[in-house]
C-alpha positions as YAML, in Angstrom:
chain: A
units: angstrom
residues:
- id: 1
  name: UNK
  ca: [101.88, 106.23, 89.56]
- id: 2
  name: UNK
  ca: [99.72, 108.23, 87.43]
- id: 3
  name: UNK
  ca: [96.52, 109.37, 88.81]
- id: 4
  name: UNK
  ca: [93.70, 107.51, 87.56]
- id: 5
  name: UNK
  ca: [90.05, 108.52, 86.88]
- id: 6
  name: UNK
  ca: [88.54, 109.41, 90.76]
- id: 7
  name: UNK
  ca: [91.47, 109.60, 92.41]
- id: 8
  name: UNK
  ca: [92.73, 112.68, 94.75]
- id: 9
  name: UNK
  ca: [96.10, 114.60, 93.82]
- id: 10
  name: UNK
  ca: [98.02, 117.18, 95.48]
- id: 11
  name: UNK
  ca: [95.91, 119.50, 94.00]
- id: 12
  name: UNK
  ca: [92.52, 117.52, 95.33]
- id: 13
  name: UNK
  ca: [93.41, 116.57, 98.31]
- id: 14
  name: UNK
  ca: [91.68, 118.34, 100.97]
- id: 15
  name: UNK
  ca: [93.78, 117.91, 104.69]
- id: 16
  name: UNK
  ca: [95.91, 115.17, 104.02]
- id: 17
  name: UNK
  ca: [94.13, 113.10, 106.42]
- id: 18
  name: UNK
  ca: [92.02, 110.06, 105.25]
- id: 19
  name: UNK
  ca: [89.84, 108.06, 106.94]
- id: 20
  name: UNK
  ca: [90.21, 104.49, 104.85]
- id: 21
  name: UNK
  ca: [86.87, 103.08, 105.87]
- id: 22
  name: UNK
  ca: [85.78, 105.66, 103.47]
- id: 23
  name: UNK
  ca: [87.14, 104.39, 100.53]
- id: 24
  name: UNK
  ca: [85.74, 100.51, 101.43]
- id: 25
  name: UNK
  ca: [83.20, 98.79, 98.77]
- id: 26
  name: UNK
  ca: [82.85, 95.49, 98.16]
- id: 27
  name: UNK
  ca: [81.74, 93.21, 95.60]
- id: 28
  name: UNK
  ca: [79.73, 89.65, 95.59]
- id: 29
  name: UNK
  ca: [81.63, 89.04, 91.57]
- id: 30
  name: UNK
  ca: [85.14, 89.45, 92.35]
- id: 31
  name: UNK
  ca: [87.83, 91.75, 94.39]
- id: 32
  name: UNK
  ca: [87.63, 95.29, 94.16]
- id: 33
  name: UNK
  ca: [89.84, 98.17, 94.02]
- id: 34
  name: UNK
  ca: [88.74, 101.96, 94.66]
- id: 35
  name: UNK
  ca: [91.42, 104.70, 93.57]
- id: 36
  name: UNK
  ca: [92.61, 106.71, 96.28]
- id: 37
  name: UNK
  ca: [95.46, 108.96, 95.42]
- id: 38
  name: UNK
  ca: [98.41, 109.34, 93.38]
- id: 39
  name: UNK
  ca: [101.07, 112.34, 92.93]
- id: 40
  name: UNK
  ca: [101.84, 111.42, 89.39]
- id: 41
  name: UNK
  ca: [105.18, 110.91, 90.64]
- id: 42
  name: UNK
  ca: [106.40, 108.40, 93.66]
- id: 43
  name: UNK
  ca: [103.75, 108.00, 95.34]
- id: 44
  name: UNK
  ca: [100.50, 106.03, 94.88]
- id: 45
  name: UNK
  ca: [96.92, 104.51, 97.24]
- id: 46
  name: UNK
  ca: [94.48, 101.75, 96.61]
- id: 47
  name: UNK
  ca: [92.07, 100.44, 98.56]
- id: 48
  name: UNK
  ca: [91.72, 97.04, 98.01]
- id: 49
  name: UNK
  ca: [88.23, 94.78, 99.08]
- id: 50
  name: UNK
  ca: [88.21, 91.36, 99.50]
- id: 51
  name: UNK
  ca: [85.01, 89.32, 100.95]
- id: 52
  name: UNK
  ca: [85.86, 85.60, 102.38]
- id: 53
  name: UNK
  ca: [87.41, 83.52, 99.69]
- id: 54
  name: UNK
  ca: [88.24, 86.42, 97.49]
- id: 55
  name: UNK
  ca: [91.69, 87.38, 96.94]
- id: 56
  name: UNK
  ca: [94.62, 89.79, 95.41]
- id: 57
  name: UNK
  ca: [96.62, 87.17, 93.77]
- id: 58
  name: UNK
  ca: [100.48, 86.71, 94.07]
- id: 59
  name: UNK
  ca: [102.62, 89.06, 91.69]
- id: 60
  name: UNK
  ca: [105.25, 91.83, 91.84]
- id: 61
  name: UNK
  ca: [105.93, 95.02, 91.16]
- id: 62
  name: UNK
  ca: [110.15, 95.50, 89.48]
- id: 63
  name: UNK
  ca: [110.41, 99.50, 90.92]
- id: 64
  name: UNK
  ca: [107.46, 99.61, 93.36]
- id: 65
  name: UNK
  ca: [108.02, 98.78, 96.98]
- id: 66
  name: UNK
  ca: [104.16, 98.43, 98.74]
- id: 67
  name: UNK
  ca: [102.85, 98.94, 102.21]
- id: 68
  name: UNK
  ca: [99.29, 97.62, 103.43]
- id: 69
  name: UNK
  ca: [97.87, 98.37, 106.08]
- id: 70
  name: UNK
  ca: [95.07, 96.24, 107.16]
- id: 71
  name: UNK
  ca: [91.91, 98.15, 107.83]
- id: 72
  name: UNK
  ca: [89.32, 95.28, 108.84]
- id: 73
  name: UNK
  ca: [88.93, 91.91, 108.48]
- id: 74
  name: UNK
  ca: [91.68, 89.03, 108.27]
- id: 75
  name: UNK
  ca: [92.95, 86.56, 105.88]
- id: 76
  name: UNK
  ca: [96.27, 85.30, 104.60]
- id: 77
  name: UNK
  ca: [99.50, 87.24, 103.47]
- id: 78
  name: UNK
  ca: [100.85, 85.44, 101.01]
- id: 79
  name: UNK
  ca: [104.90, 85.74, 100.51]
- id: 80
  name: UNK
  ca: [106.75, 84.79, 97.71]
- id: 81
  name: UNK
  ca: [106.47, 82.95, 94.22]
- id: 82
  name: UNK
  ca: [103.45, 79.88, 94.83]
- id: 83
  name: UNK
  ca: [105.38, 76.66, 94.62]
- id: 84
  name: UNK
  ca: [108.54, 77.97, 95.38]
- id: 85
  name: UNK
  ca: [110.85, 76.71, 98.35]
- id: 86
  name: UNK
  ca: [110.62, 80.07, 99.95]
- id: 87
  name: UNK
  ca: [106.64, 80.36, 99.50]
- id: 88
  name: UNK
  ca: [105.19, 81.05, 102.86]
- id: 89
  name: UNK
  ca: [101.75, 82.56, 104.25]
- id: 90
  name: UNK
  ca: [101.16, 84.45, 106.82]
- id: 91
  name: UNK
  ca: [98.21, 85.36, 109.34]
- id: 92
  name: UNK
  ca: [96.79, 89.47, 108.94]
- id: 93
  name: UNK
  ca: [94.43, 91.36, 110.37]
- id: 94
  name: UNK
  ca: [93.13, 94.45, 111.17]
- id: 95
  name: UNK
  ca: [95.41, 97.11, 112.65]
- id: 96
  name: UNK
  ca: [98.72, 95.02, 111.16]
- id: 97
  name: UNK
  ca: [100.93, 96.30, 108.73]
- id: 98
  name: UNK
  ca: [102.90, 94.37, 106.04]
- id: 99
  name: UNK
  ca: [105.90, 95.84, 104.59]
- id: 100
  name: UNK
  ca: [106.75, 94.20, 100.57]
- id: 101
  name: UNK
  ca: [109.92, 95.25, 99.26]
- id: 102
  name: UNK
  ca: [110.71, 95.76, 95.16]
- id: 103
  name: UNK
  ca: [110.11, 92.60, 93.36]
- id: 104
  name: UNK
  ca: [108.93, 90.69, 95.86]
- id: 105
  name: UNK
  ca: [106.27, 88.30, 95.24]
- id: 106
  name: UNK
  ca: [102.99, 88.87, 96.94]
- id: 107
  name: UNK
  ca: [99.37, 88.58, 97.53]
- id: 108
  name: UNK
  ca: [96.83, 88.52, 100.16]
- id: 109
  name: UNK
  ca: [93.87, 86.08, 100.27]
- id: 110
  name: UNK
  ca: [91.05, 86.42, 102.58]
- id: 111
  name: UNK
  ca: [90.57, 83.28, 104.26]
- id: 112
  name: UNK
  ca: [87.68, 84.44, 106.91]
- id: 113
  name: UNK
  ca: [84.26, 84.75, 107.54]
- id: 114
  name: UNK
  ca: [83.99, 88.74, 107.28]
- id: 115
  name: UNK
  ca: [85.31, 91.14, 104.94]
- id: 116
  name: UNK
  ca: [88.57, 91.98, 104.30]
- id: 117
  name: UNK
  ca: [90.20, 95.58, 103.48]
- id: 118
  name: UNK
  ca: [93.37, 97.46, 103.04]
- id: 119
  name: UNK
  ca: [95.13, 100.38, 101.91]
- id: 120
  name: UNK
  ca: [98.03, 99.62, 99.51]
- id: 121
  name: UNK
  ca: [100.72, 102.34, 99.21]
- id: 122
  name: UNK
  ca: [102.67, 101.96, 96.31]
- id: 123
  name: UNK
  ca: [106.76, 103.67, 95.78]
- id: 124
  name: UNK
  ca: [107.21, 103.66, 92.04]
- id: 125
  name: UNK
  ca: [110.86, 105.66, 92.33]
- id: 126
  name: UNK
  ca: [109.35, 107.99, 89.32]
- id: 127
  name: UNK
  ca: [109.20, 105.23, 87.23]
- id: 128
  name: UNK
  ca: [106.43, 103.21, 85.48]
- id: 129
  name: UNK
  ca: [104.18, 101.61, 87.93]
- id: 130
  name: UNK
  ca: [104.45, 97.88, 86.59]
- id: 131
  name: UNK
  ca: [101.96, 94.83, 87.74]
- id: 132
  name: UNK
  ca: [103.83, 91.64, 86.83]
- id: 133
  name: UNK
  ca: [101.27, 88.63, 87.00]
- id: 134
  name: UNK
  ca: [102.65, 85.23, 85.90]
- id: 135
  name: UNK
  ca: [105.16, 86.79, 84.33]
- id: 136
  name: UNK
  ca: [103.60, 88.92, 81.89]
- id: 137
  name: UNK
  ca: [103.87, 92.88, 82.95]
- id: 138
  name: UNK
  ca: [100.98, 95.24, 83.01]
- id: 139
  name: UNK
  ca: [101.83, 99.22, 83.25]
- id: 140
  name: UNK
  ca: [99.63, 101.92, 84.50]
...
């Protein structure tokens, strides 16, 4: 993942330790996403804000596996292509972890009454990192 505009590097990043709640801001108009870090080459983190009713709709990513770990709130993990046979959601909250291999279809929604937050670590494998949305693929 290449770095993008505010986020830390190896070269920025002070101890190595981060406190997510730091990186938490949320927005009334729509989802938000605050840069975190990225190496440039495997290894990327977003923080991703949802209040209630908000959400990070389903898509994949072809050579990025993800991680996210819940940091407050709770809502809906959402598994697989939306229609499909092998759809399914899931209950999250905070302190959980959910573990998305390559190409999986994914999303989370949240679906309570407080806000919702989470770090999203990102694998690209040194290749492109690739947002595929309804089929059509976005790279960064």
């Amino acid at each position: 993942m290449k770095p993008l505009p505010g986020m830390l590097t190896p070269d920025t990043l002070p101890s190595g330790t981060l406190d997510p709640r730091q990186f938490i801001t949320y927005s009334p108009d729509k989802e938000t996403v605050v840069p975190v870090y990225a190496d440039g080459e495997d290894l990327g983190i977003v923080s991703w804000n949802l209040l209630p009713g908000q959400a990070n709709e389903s898509h994949s990513h072809p050579a990025s596996a993800h991680c996210f770990v819940i940091v407050e709130g709770e809502g809906l993990y959402l598994k697989g292509e939306p229609g499909s046979p092998d759809y399914a959601e899931y209950p999250i909250k905070a302190g959980q972890t959910v573990v998305i291999p390559r190409n999986l279809v994914h999303g989370i929604r949240n679906t309570g009454t407080t806000p919702l937050s989470y770090f999203a670590i990102t694998t690209t494998a040194g290749g492109e990192y690739a947002r595929v949305v309804d089929g059509v693929a976005h790279t960064y």
